[in-house]
């Protein structure tokens, strides 16, 4: 897990020393630190930040202790111990006396140990939570250390407390004790070991303390203000370099990458546009198409993220882009995250392209081997112009004749690594268009996908009636069902969605079956016909059930969330979501996007149990008050934090040590702005004042694109 490479350097840096070399660690504790906290080197220890500090800088006279003061430190002479009480009430007491009064100390546990190590008659510093017992101050289980009565002040620094584990505590490496190691480490470090990595000008304008000072002060600050300044500085550094790396990747691509050139808009594109396009493109669609045209025409590789709310019409943009590739003699691939969606894309594209001489094929995990062989052959020979599929299309045996464009629909299931695999499929890397199903707040998108260019379709096709969303409780079920019947009587179709709780597939399945049976009692055959689709179903059956719904042989589709992405049945006008409280906001929004695709007024009904937590209640409120996916994404981010947001989990780009994307948004924006200004002025980082940035990126081996550039 934690394998780290030693940097190749003739002067091994002190921070890459194995942790076992630190005084007070030794082999046994070193192994534990590695296993429990992933601390392998001095540097790792330095980056193991405290989660709070204890203030022992002051010594409070006993007379000044007042009820209401939480923790305090008192210095004085220790009286002899007294053992009081029997059995459970047994306790050890002693007093600390200073010039102003007497503080009572009490121990209920470790009594014999305390008696052994603490010496009455000696001066001690005691620290702990002060309480008052019959008007007198006392501390139960105080922390104690020997005191030099010459010293009238307390500690010079706030004492750090670190995250630790039970196993470490057993080896005397609890939250406080780790601080002793950190303290030993810091005394060894000089400014040379932690060189500044931000330009002076930037530090001055943002009032950031130096890097060396920041590391000292995040561990051992003299004041809370200094600690906060240290955190601020290190946070900025963290987010700034993350952005710089991403931006460099993007700049590198803009300047140095080679891309195939789609130089002309040819017959296929033009004929399709004039003869086959079933509607006028929205302005947003036209704008994005233009951005893509420019990108793919200039000989650099395109790497673009296309965001658009559900139903904003991303597919047609993708298709036009694919036609552009075909016009220029290149093959294109469209990747979808699920079999169902891939098939639907394939059907849709085939129908739209019917009049045109374009060969479209599909390849998924369930494609039969005979057919697969044929597709692979024709693909390699260049006879297939467009390939639609699941991630089966990027597997090794798939070879293209001349792949020029890859479109990834519903991006979140594809990680950065999978994107990279595409590079091997053609001598010149194909253009890549990534389309997200779930809008991601802009800040987040720029942070997680800062290496991509960004387009957004911020407009829905005209004539859409907003979906009316309501929240109903379980005890409204029969009136909800009556509503469904009324809609079906008007010739519409209905989705009923059950949640998928990943921990137990079996339970999910049982839930779904139970739900299905219940729906059936409300909607008996032959008056009503129901399709059902779920993850455990064989592909052919899924497809058959989907098809029956698409062709209106069935009026009701009962399904788990497999239906979530992309599926398009314009006549379906009601989305009933069972146990809505079990879904996240973005997922609810995605599901809702399955309706409102036709001319009819559409409804989304969020059914929940009676007892709702605050957060679930909030989600229902948001869903019933807005249809805007971007607004919902923002709220989702606020409610759940970035770690949980679809589309960012796998990117890894958001796993920061200190930065919290939601709460530190102002800082994220500031870092982004700095980054852009610097690269605009000095894309090579060749100005003397940017030397520090370059040095730092170079020192971060393996993490940066820099090696490729210089
Ligand atoms: P998504 O962005 O969610 O993938 P789709 O591409 O599936 O959305 O489009 C949703 C629906 O809107 C489809 O039925 C599509 O044909 C239709 N559509 C797309 N663009 C337009 C437009 N400019 N005018 C009218 N309908 C459109
Ligand atoms: Mg789509």
XYZ file of C-alpha atoms and ligand atoms in Angstrom:
738
model
C 0.000 0.000 0.000
C 2.444 2.545 1.179
C 5.402 1.708 -1.019
C 7.464 4.802 -1.557
C 10.389 5.293 -3.828
C 13.571 6.757 -2.513
C 14.366 9.861 -4.501
C 17.445 9.489 -6.642
C 19.791 12.030 -5.211
C 23.374 12.119 -4.081
C 22.382 14.115 -1.016
C 19.639 12.199 0.635
C 17.233 14.710 2.003
C 16.596 14.566 5.711
C 12.859 14.400 5.112
C 13.207 11.147 3.224
C 14.968 9.446 6.140
C 13.145 6.333 7.301
C 11.099 7.107 10.381
C 13.012 4.477 12.346
C 16.074 6.746 12.287
C 14.354 9.352 14.424
C 15.449 9.412 18.037
C 12.858 7.697 20.200
C 11.322 5.631 17.427
C 13.271 2.426 16.784
C 12.260 -0.540 14.649
C 9.174 -1.669 16.560
C 7.495 1.695 16.749
C 8.598 2.458 13.197
C 6.699 -0.554 11.966
C 3.621 0.474 13.881
C 3.766 4.040 12.602
C 3.966 2.692 9.068
C 1.118 0.269 9.487
C -1.202 2.418 11.521
C -0.653 5.885 10.109
C 1.287 5.378 6.881
C 4.226 7.286 8.326
C 7.336 5.953 6.618
C 9.678 8.915 6.594
C 10.530 12.059 8.501
C 8.568 13.930 5.867
C 5.473 11.831 6.497
C 5.684 12.655 10.180
C 5.968 16.330 9.380
C 2.788 16.044 7.330
C 0.944 14.285 10.124
C -0.781 17.383 11.428
C -2.309 17.779 14.880
C -6.076 17.981 15.022
C -6.070 20.280 18.040
C -3.804 22.014 20.526
C -3.767 22.164 24.278
C -2.972 25.495 25.847
C -0.419 25.083 28.601
C 1.281 28.389 27.975
C -0.226 29.987 31.044
C 0.057 29.096 34.706
C -3.035 30.076 36.634
C -2.815 30.921 40.342
C -5.191 28.694 42.307
C -7.018 31.719 43.661
C -7.767 32.803 40.109
C -9.462 29.519 39.152
C -13.075 30.269 38.604
C -16.065 28.107 37.853
C -16.678 28.173 34.123
C -13.011 28.119 33.210
C -12.562 24.825 31.417
C -8.992 23.656 31.386
C -6.219 25.168 33.440
C -2.638 24.638 34.428
C -1.488 25.149 37.998
C 2.040 24.968 39.446
C 2.998 24.223 43.031
C 4.211 21.726 45.600
C 2.562 18.347 45.869
C 1.275 17.188 49.258
C 1.451 13.524 50.422
C -1.130 11.141 48.955
C -4.202 9.994 50.816
C -6.232 6.880 50.012
C -9.893 7.364 50.765
C -12.953 5.153 50.560
C -13.559 1.457 49.987
C -13.913 -0.647 46.832
C -15.679 1.260 44.140
C -15.489 4.536 45.990
C -11.774 4.077 46.555
C -9.738 7.023 45.349
C -6.366 8.626 45.709
C -6.092 12.313 46.539
C -3.389 14.903 46.978
C -3.127 18.680 46.868
C -1.111 21.140 44.916
C -0.350 24.248 46.885
C 0.826 27.525 45.412
C 1.144 30.954 47.026
C -2.521 31.661 46.561
C -4.314 28.480 47.538
C -4.839 24.743 47.330
C -6.035 22.632 44.443
C -7.394 19.161 45.081
C -6.239 16.304 42.814
C -8.199 13.070 42.520
C -7.479 9.693 40.902
C -9.923 6.808 40.602
C -7.746 4.667 38.360
C -4.116 3.583 38.050
C -3.755 4.369 41.717
C -0.704 2.224 42.403
C 1.051 3.441 39.274
C 0.493 7.074 40.254
C 1.866 6.411 43.719
C 4.975 4.911 42.150
C 5.850 7.614 39.640
C 4.663 10.817 41.308
C 6.664 12.106 44.242
C 5.004 14.060 47.041
C 6.944 17.090 48.247
C 8.179 17.898 44.730
C 7.124 20.861 42.544
C 4.694 19.891 39.753
C 2.819 21.372 36.880
C -0.694 19.959 36.759
C -3.144 20.354 33.938
C -6.707 19.295 33.454
C -10.364 20.124 33.557
C -11.186 22.134 36.662
C -14.342 21.412 38.575
C -15.585 22.701 41.902
C -16.510 20.361 44.715
C -18.107 21.951 47.758
C -16.726 25.300 46.637
C -13.177 24.025 46.264
C -11.352 23.603 42.942
C -10.248 20.150 41.892
C -8.874 18.265 38.907
C -9.682 14.620 38.341
C -6.925 12.599 36.657
C -4.646 15.584 36.059
C -1.756 15.508 33.635
C 1.390 16.013 35.653
C 4.951 16.875 34.923
C 7.902 17.993 37.005
C 8.140 21.763 37.365
C 11.150 23.993 37.655
C 9.992 26.695 40.115
C 12.352 29.177 38.453
C 10.082 29.035 35.460
C 7.152 31.324 35.977
C 5.564 30.935 32.591
C 4.062 27.772 31.177
C 4.987 26.102 27.910
C 6.391 28.254 25.147
C 4.066 26.601 22.673
C 0.583 25.248 22.419
C 0.866 21.513 22.787
C -0.262 19.551 19.729
C -2.557 16.528 19.893
C -2.343 14.144 16.936
C -4.579 11.513 15.423
C -3.450 8.153 16.768
C -4.757 4.615 17.150
C -5.279 2.091 19.933
C -2.274 0.058 18.877
C -0.050 3.118 18.906
C -1.373 4.212 22.274
C -0.386 0.828 23.665
C 3.177 1.564 22.573
C 3.163 4.985 24.186
C 2.420 6.777 20.959
C -0.881 8.405 21.813
C -2.109 11.736 20.525
C 0.237 13.707 22.756
C 3.247 11.450 22.609
C 3.523 11.664 18.859
C 4.173 15.347 19.509
C 7.428 14.461 21.228
C 8.618 12.852 18.015
C 7.487 15.800 15.958
C 9.246 18.159 18.319
C 12.466 16.161 17.970
C 12.113 16.247 14.201
C 11.478 19.972 14.015
C 14.594 20.823 16.022
C 16.576 19.046 13.301
C 15.065 20.988 10.452
C 16.352 24.228 9.000
C 14.966 26.538 6.354
C 17.064 24.672 3.835
C 15.114 21.489 4.454
C 11.818 23.228 3.846
C 12.617 25.747 1.160
C 10.038 28.316 0.209
C 8.009 27.248 -2.815
C 5.811 30.279 -3.433
C 7.024 33.461 -5.111
C 7.643 36.312 -2.702
C 5.236 38.573 -4.522
C 2.413 36.102 -4.123
C 3.171 35.565 -0.474
C 3.188 39.264 0.150
C 0.003 40.008 -1.666
C -1.825 37.186 0.096
C -0.030 37.735 3.417
C 1.154 34.159 3.687
C 3.843 33.188 6.187
C 6.960 31.402 4.973
C 6.858 27.690 4.428
C 9.325 26.907 7.162
C 7.432 29.055 9.653
C 4.189 27.440 8.591
C 5.399 23.923 9.293
C 6.691 24.963 12.694
C 3.525 26.778 13.566
C 1.088 24.159 12.457
C 2.691 21.848 14.997
C 3.987 24.158 17.724
C 2.389 27.583 17.539
C 2.811 30.140 20.275
C -0.669 31.449 19.763
C -3.873 30.349 18.123
C -3.503 33.163 15.624
C -0.144 31.819 14.498
C -1.609 28.354 14.145
C -4.382 29.694 11.980
C -1.951 31.614 9.820
C 0.098 28.448 9.376
C -2.928 26.418 8.320
C -3.909 29.131 5.901
C -0.484 29.166 4.304
C -0.292 25.373 3.966
C -3.803 25.135 2.639
C -3.029 27.691 0.010
C 0.089 25.820 -0.993
C -1.836 22.579 -1.235
C -4.570 23.898 -3.447
C -2.281 26.112 -5.465
C 0.074 23.340 -6.514
C -2.794 20.980 -7.244
C -4.148 23.618 -9.604
C -0.782 24.428 -11.060
C -0.154 20.796 -11.954
C -3.520 20.477 -13.647
C -3.116 23.747 -15.471
C 0.345 22.811 -16.658
C -1.069 19.604 -18.086
C -3.639 21.636 -19.912
C -1.158 24.213 -21.135
C 1.182 21.500 -22.203
C -1.532 19.974 -24.286
C -2.513 23.297 -25.758
C 1.004 24.073 -26.766
C 2.782 20.810 -27.461
C 0.302 18.022 -27.999
C -0.365 16.690 -31.423
C -3.911 16.117 -32.429
C -5.531 14.854 -35.551
C -6.999 17.696 -37.586
C -10.660 17.787 -38.470
C -10.092 20.495 -41.016
C -13.335 20.506 -42.897
C -17.024 20.373 -42.297
C -17.961 17.850 -44.955
C -20.915 16.237 -46.643
C -21.959 13.988 -43.817
C -22.145 16.778 -41.294
C -23.889 19.150 -43.681
C -26.390 16.636 -44.984
C -27.236 15.532 -41.476
C -27.631 19.093 -40.319
C -29.926 19.989 -43.200
C -31.861 16.764 -43.736
C -31.838 14.653 -40.614
C -31.661 16.915 -37.611
C -35.140 16.666 -36.087
C -35.004 20.087 -34.413
C -33.169 23.374 -34.322
C -30.138 23.330 -32.042
C -30.269 25.534 -28.987
C -27.825 28.408 -28.824
C -25.919 26.619 -26.110
C -25.585 23.532 -28.275
C -24.364 25.657 -31.184
C -21.831 27.399 -28.989
C -20.423 24.131 -27.677
C -20.280 22.706 -31.171
C -18.262 25.712 -32.227
C -15.877 25.264 -29.305
C -15.390 21.683 -30.366
C -14.896 22.688 -33.997
C -12.130 25.074 -33.048
C -10.520 22.557 -30.712
C -10.446 19.723 -33.191
C -9.355 21.815 -36.114
C -6.113 23.229 -34.902
C -3.841 20.218 -34.680
C -3.801 19.965 -30.906
C -5.471 17.247 -28.967
C -8.880 18.168 -27.599
C -9.623 17.161 -24.047
C -12.904 18.719 -23.140
C -15.413 18.317 -20.383
C -18.989 18.935 -21.481
C -21.416 19.660 -18.713
C -25.109 19.947 -19.221
C -28.142 19.300 -17.143
C -30.213 16.188 -17.760
C -32.102 16.564 -20.985
C -30.071 19.508 -22.215
C -29.241 17.578 -25.372
C -25.662 16.424 -25.082
C -26.159 13.387 -27.280
C -26.832 15.314 -30.451
C -23.722 17.399 -29.867
C -21.758 14.186 -29.522
C -23.224 12.819 -32.719
C -22.435 15.953 -34.718
C -18.903 15.761 -33.410
C -18.679 12.155 -34.560
C -19.893 13.145 -38.009
C -17.173 15.744 -38.119
C -14.653 12.993 -37.463
C -16.161 10.825 -40.192
C -16.074 13.725 -42.647
C -12.351 13.921 -42.078
C -11.790 10.209 -42.454
C -11.520 9.326 -38.777
C -13.285 6.767 -36.666
C -15.129 7.749 -33.529
C -16.113 5.916 -30.384
C -18.946 6.649 -27.989
C -18.602 5.041 -24.584
C -21.498 4.690 -22.163
C -21.392 3.407 -18.611
C -24.098 0.775 -18.934
C -25.255 -1.752 -21.444
C -28.763 -0.300 -21.551
C -27.508 3.158 -22.268
C -25.053 1.958 -24.890
C -27.819 0.114 -26.688
C -30.100 3.084 -26.551
C -27.416 5.353 -27.950
C -26.734 2.826 -30.666
C -30.400 2.540 -31.648
C -30.873 6.291 -31.612
C -27.779 7.029 -33.642
C -28.537 4.335 -36.178
C -32.003 5.698 -36.752
C -30.834 9.262 -37.096
C -28.082 8.270 -39.524
C -30.298 5.970 -41.565
C -30.140 8.052 -44.780
C -26.370 8.555 -44.567
C -23.554 6.243 -45.710
C -22.160 5.809 -42.208
C -21.387 2.434 -40.636
C -22.261 2.226 -36.951
C -21.537 -0.787 -34.740
C -22.000 -1.733 -31.130
C -19.630 -3.568 -28.822
C -20.392 -4.428 -25.227
C -19.535 -7.067 -22.671
C -22.370 -9.241 -23.911
C -21.624 -9.061 -27.611
C -21.424 -12.668 -28.828
C -17.951 -13.817 -29.762
C -18.768 -14.400 -33.400
C -20.218 -10.960 -33.789
C -17.410 -9.501 -31.721
C -14.820 -10.964 -34.042
C -16.569 -9.453 -37.015
C -16.802 -6.033 -35.389
C -13.130 -6.119 -34.430
C -12.142 -7.075 -37.955
C -14.181 -4.403 -39.624
C -13.014 -1.877 -37.093
C -9.374 -2.627 -37.787
C -10.043 -2.448 -41.501
C -11.673 0.948 -41.151
C -15.053 -0.247 -42.390
C -16.818 0.904 -39.261
C -16.999 4.655 -38.799
C -18.636 4.852 -35.429
C -18.442 2.438 -32.552
C -20.843 2.626 -29.623
C -20.297 0.573 -26.507
C -19.492 0.134 -22.879
C -15.939 0.192 -21.631
C -15.466 -3.016 -23.600
C -14.422 -0.657 -26.390
C -11.186 0.298 -24.656
C -10.141 -3.239 -23.892
C -6.918 -4.488 -25.350
C -8.057 -6.527 -28.348
C -9.911 -3.552 -29.796
C -7.789 -2.045 -32.540
C -8.843 0.826 -34.710
C -7.930 1.742 -38.224
C -7.623 5.419 -37.442
C -9.327 6.485 -34.272
C -9.775 10.242 -34.126
C -12.390 10.898 -31.463
C -13.524 9.363 -28.221
C -16.671 10.507 -26.477
C -17.281 9.377 -22.937
C -20.874 9.747 -21.866
C -21.805 10.019 -18.208
C -18.209 10.457 -17.256
C -18.321 9.566 -13.609
C -17.797 5.872 -14.094
C -14.589 6.446 -16.011
C -11.511 7.403 -14.084
C -8.462 9.298 -15.221
C -6.562 6.046 -15.700
C -9.166 4.700 -18.084
C -9.043 7.894 -20.043
C -5.302 7.422 -20.361
C -5.752 3.970 -21.895
C -7.263 5.562 -24.935
C -3.927 7.098 -25.772
C -2.634 3.720 -26.888
C -5.358 3.204 -29.412
C -3.936 5.466 -32.083
C -0.538 6.863 -33.082
C -1.761 10.394 -32.480
C -3.937 10.548 -29.379
C -7.602 10.909 -30.310
C -9.644 13.917 -29.282
C -11.584 13.298 -26.126
C -14.954 14.702 -25.170
C -16.157 13.833 -21.701
C -19.847 14.388 -21.023
C -21.056 14.458 -17.458
C -24.469 13.207 -16.492
C -24.475 14.948 -13.172
C -23.659 18.602 -13.151
C -20.722 19.340 -10.902
C -20.400 22.754 -9.308
C -18.030 24.799 -11.366
C -15.391 25.220 -8.675
C -15.337 21.536 -8.128
C -15.186 20.758 -11.815
C -12.241 23.080 -12.286
C -10.469 21.514 -9.363
C -11.203 17.916 -10.195
C -10.854 18.238 -13.944
C -8.552 21.219 -14.207
C -6.605 19.397 -16.884
C -9.620 19.494 -19.175
C -11.159 22.375 -21.059
C -14.673 23.135 -20.094
C -17.920 23.610 -21.991
C -21.357 23.916 -20.608
C -24.842 23.614 -22.103
C -26.751 25.946 -19.838
C -30.032 25.970 -21.699
C -32.743 23.374 -22.187
C -34.382 22.805 -25.573
C -37.444 25.001 -26.007
C -40.947 23.894 -25.174
C -40.060 21.818 -22.160
C -42.591 22.126 -19.435
C -40.955 22.149 -16.044
C -41.409 18.942 -14.124
C -43.650 19.351 -11.127
C -42.128 17.669 -8.116
C -43.999 16.802 -4.937
C -43.087 15.070 -1.716
C -45.551 12.536 -0.297
C -45.439 10.303 2.742
C -46.048 6.580 2.798
C -49.604 7.018 4.122
C -50.534 8.934 0.956
C -49.759 5.867 -1.100
C -53.261 5.072 -2.287
C -53.951 8.599 -3.502
C -50.551 8.562 -5.244
C -51.563 5.345 -6.981
C -54.854 6.922 -8.017
C -52.900 9.736 -9.604
C -50.761 7.244 -11.507
C -53.921 5.522 -12.757
C -55.327 8.822 -13.955
C -52.144 9.587 -15.893
C -52.068 6.126 -17.410
C -55.717 6.587 -18.418
C -54.566 9.664 -20.350
C -52.184 7.424 -22.293
C -48.998 8.234 -20.407
C -46.389 5.931 -18.928
C -44.942 5.751 -15.465
C -41.633 4.872 -13.828
C -41.503 3.421 -10.320
C -37.975 3.401 -8.898
C -36.694 1.461 -5.927
C -33.449 2.255 -4.170
C -30.318 0.235 -4.445
C -28.499 -0.107 -1.164
C -25.257 -1.562 -2.264
C -24.389 -3.432 0.927
C -26.822 -6.213 0.260
C -27.744 -7.218 -3.218
C -30.071 -9.847 -1.860
C -31.991 -7.394 0.265
C -32.268 -4.980 -2.625
C -33.639 -7.704 -4.765
C -36.181 -8.714 -2.143
C -37.212 -5.099 -1.672
C -37.721 -4.685 -5.345
C -39.754 -7.869 -5.632
C -41.928 -6.876 -2.732
C -42.426 -3.460 -4.248
C -43.224 -5.023 -7.588
C -45.869 -7.247 -6.025
C -47.391 -4.276 -4.267
C -47.514 -2.218 -7.452
C -49.151 -5.183 -9.141
C -51.980 -5.223 -6.632
C -52.766 -1.639 -7.591
C -52.263 -2.282 -11.301
C -53.598 -5.753 -12.144
C -53.269 -7.411 -15.536
C -54.700 -7.306 -18.115
C -55.761 -3.735 -17.611
C -52.166 -2.808 -16.880
C -48.840 -4.253 -17.962
C -45.642 -3.812 -16.043
C -41.996 -4.005 -17.138
C -39.322 -4.669 -14.622
C -35.584 -4.100 -14.933
C -32.914 -4.703 -12.354
C -29.195 -5.274 -12.131
C -29.320 -9.027 -11.611
C -31.399 -9.666 -14.683
C -29.745 -11.232 -17.743
C -29.049 -8.639 -20.423
C -31.471 -10.032 -22.968
C -34.320 -9.919 -20.478
C -33.455 -6.378 -19.428
C -33.449 -5.345 -23.002
C -36.731 -7.056 -23.752
C -38.397 -5.364 -20.789
C -36.977 -2.000 -21.773
C -38.129 -2.502 -25.304
C -41.656 -3.310 -24.167
C -41.747 -0.074 -22.238
C -40.259 1.972 -25.061
C -42.828 0.578 -27.494
C -45.634 1.227 -25.002
C -46.549 -2.438 -24.602
C -46.261 -1.778 -20.895
C -47.412 1.317 -19.049
C -45.316 0.932 -15.956
C -41.588 0.459 -15.555
C -40.528 -0.859 -12.168
C -36.814 -0.595 -11.766
C -33.823 -0.036 -9.569
C -31.507 2.818 -10.377
C -30.101 1.010 -13.418
C -32.548 3.175 -15.292
C -30.840 6.241 -13.935
C -28.636 7.409 -16.717
C -29.634 8.522 -20.134
C -32.657 6.364 -20.896
C -35.137 8.207 -23.052
C -38.878 7.462 -23.243
C -40.643 10.721 -24.098
C -44.138 9.383 -23.417
C -43.288 8.613 -19.781
C -44.606 11.513 -17.738
C -44.548 10.315 -14.133
C -41.563 9.349 -12.041
C -42.426 7.806 -8.708
C -39.405 7.328 -6.472
C -39.944 4.928 -3.577
C -38.011 5.469 -0.317
C -36.722 8.745 -1.703
C -34.932 9.486 1.539
C -32.411 6.811 0.604
C -31.202 8.712 -2.463
C -28.702 11.514 -2.764
C -29.730 14.785 -4.341
C -27.856 14.347 -7.570
C -29.253 10.900 -8.003
C -32.801 12.092 -7.424
C -32.250 14.792 -9.994
C -30.872 12.283 -12.467
C -33.871 10.044 -11.989
C -36.273 12.922 -12.352
C -34.594 13.734 -15.653
C -36.104 10.561 -17.143
C -39.440 12.369 -17.412
C -40.262 15.755 -18.880
C -38.893 14.657 -22.237
C -42.081 14.761 -24.202
C -44.792 17.321 -24.827
C -46.886 16.346 -21.802
C -46.678 17.907 -18.403
C -44.578 15.679 -16.195
C -44.502 14.845 -12.522
C -42.002 13.521 -10.063
C -43.332 12.090 -6.822
C -40.900 11.584 -3.970
C -42.346 9.015 -1.628
C -40.759 8.733 1.806
C -41.358 7.074 5.133
C -42.949 9.141 7.860
C -39.857 9.614 9.948
C -37.370 11.786 8.121
C -33.995 13.031 9.284
C -33.201 16.704 8.899
C -30.934 16.167 5.972
C -33.438 14.018 4.108
C -36.101 16.622 4.752
C -33.770 19.256 3.335
C -33.173 17.146 0.235
C -36.908 16.805 -0.370
C -37.292 20.541 0.053
C -34.588 21.301 -2.480
C -35.973 18.816 -4.978
C -39.462 20.262 -4.813
C -38.205 23.824 -5.128
C -35.875 23.672 -8.137
C -35.352 21.876 -11.431
C -31.904 23.310 -12.004
C -29.218 20.649 -11.874
C -26.461 23.097 -11.160
C -28.272 24.533 -8.170
C -28.875 21.010 -6.927
C -25.245 20.077 -7.391
C -24.216 23.068 -5.271
C -26.600 22.042 -2.515
C -25.449 18.474 -2.711
C -21.895 19.640 -2.255
C -22.890 21.669 0.781
C -24.825 18.825 2.333
C -22.455 15.990 1.654
C -19.051 17.413 0.965
C -16.928 16.784 -2.106
C -15.948 13.221 -1.259
C -19.436 11.996 -1.957
C -20.201 13.863 -5.116
C -20.569 11.713 -8.173
C -17.903 12.393 -10.682
C -15.222 13.355 -8.253
C -14.772 10.287 -6.141
C -12.498 8.478 -8.529
C -10.602 11.469 -9.732
C -8.495 11.544 -6.578
C -7.852 15.166 -7.370
C -9.986 16.231 -4.474
C -8.353 14.313 -1.682
C -6.681 17.159 0.092
C -4.973 17.008 3.431
C -6.054 20.386 4.705
C -8.260 21.991 2.111
C -11.996 21.515 2.298
C -13.461 22.336 -1.085
C -16.727 23.547 0.372
C -15.536 25.692 3.232
C -12.364 26.913 1.603
C -13.956 27.867 -1.616
C -12.702 31.446 -1.499
C -9.191 30.131 -1.195
C -9.682 27.662 -4.028
C -10.766 30.541 -6.227
C -7.839 32.692 -5.145
C -5.406 29.889 -5.943
C -6.994 29.350 -9.302
C -6.710 33.001 -10.142
C -3.056 33.179 -9.116
C -2.373 30.119 -11.183
C -3.950 31.532 -14.293
C -2.204 34.863 -13.953
C 1.173 33.239 -13.599
C 0.758 30.872 -16.516
C -0.580 33.605 -18.733
C 2.457 35.736 -18.092
C 4.978 32.926 -17.932
C 3.766 29.558 -19.254
C 7.238 28.003 -18.987
C 7.774 29.304 -15.478
C 11.037 30.666 -16.782
C 11.011 34.037 -15.014
C 13.450 34.176 -12.108
C 10.705 34.762 -9.579
C 8.998 31.563 -10.689
C 12.106 29.483 -10.210
C 10.784 28.380 -6.806
C 7.677 26.919 -8.392
C 9.666 24.996 -10.918
C 12.045 23.689 -8.281
C 9.219 22.514 -6.140
C 7.409 20.774 -9.002
C 10.638 19.050 -9.947
C 11.139 17.865 -6.400
C 7.679 16.298 -6.446
C 8.671 13.439 -8.669
C 5.988 11.449 -10.342
C 3.305 13.927 -9.395
C 3.868 16.504 -12.021
C 3.734 17.005 -15.712
C 6.804 19.134 -15.484
C 9.262 16.446 -16.484
C 7.508 16.160 -19.815
C 7.773 19.842 -20.491
C 11.326 20.699 -19.666
P -28.784 14.598 -22.109
O -28.054 15.892 -22.158
O -29.413 14.344 -20.799
O -27.961 13.453 -22.602
P -30.295 14.025 -24.470
O -29.185 14.219 -25.403
O -30.703 12.633 -24.152
O -30.007 14.790 -23.106
O -31.535 14.870 -25.008
C -32.779 14.845 -24.370
C -33.910 14.978 -25.356
O -33.937 16.267 -25.904
C -33.794 14.026 -26.517
O -35.060 13.499 -26.768
C -33.332 14.900 -27.658
O -33.743 14.416 -28.896
C -33.972 16.211 -27.323
N -33.269 17.393 -27.832
C -31.962 17.615 -27.831
N -31.647 18.816 -28.341
C -32.813 19.385 -28.690
C -33.178 20.648 -29.273
N -32.251 21.552 -29.603
N -34.479 20.883 -29.489
C -35.406 19.985 -29.145
N -35.150 18.784 -28.606
C -33.872 18.481 -28.372
Mg -27.260 11.650 -21.988
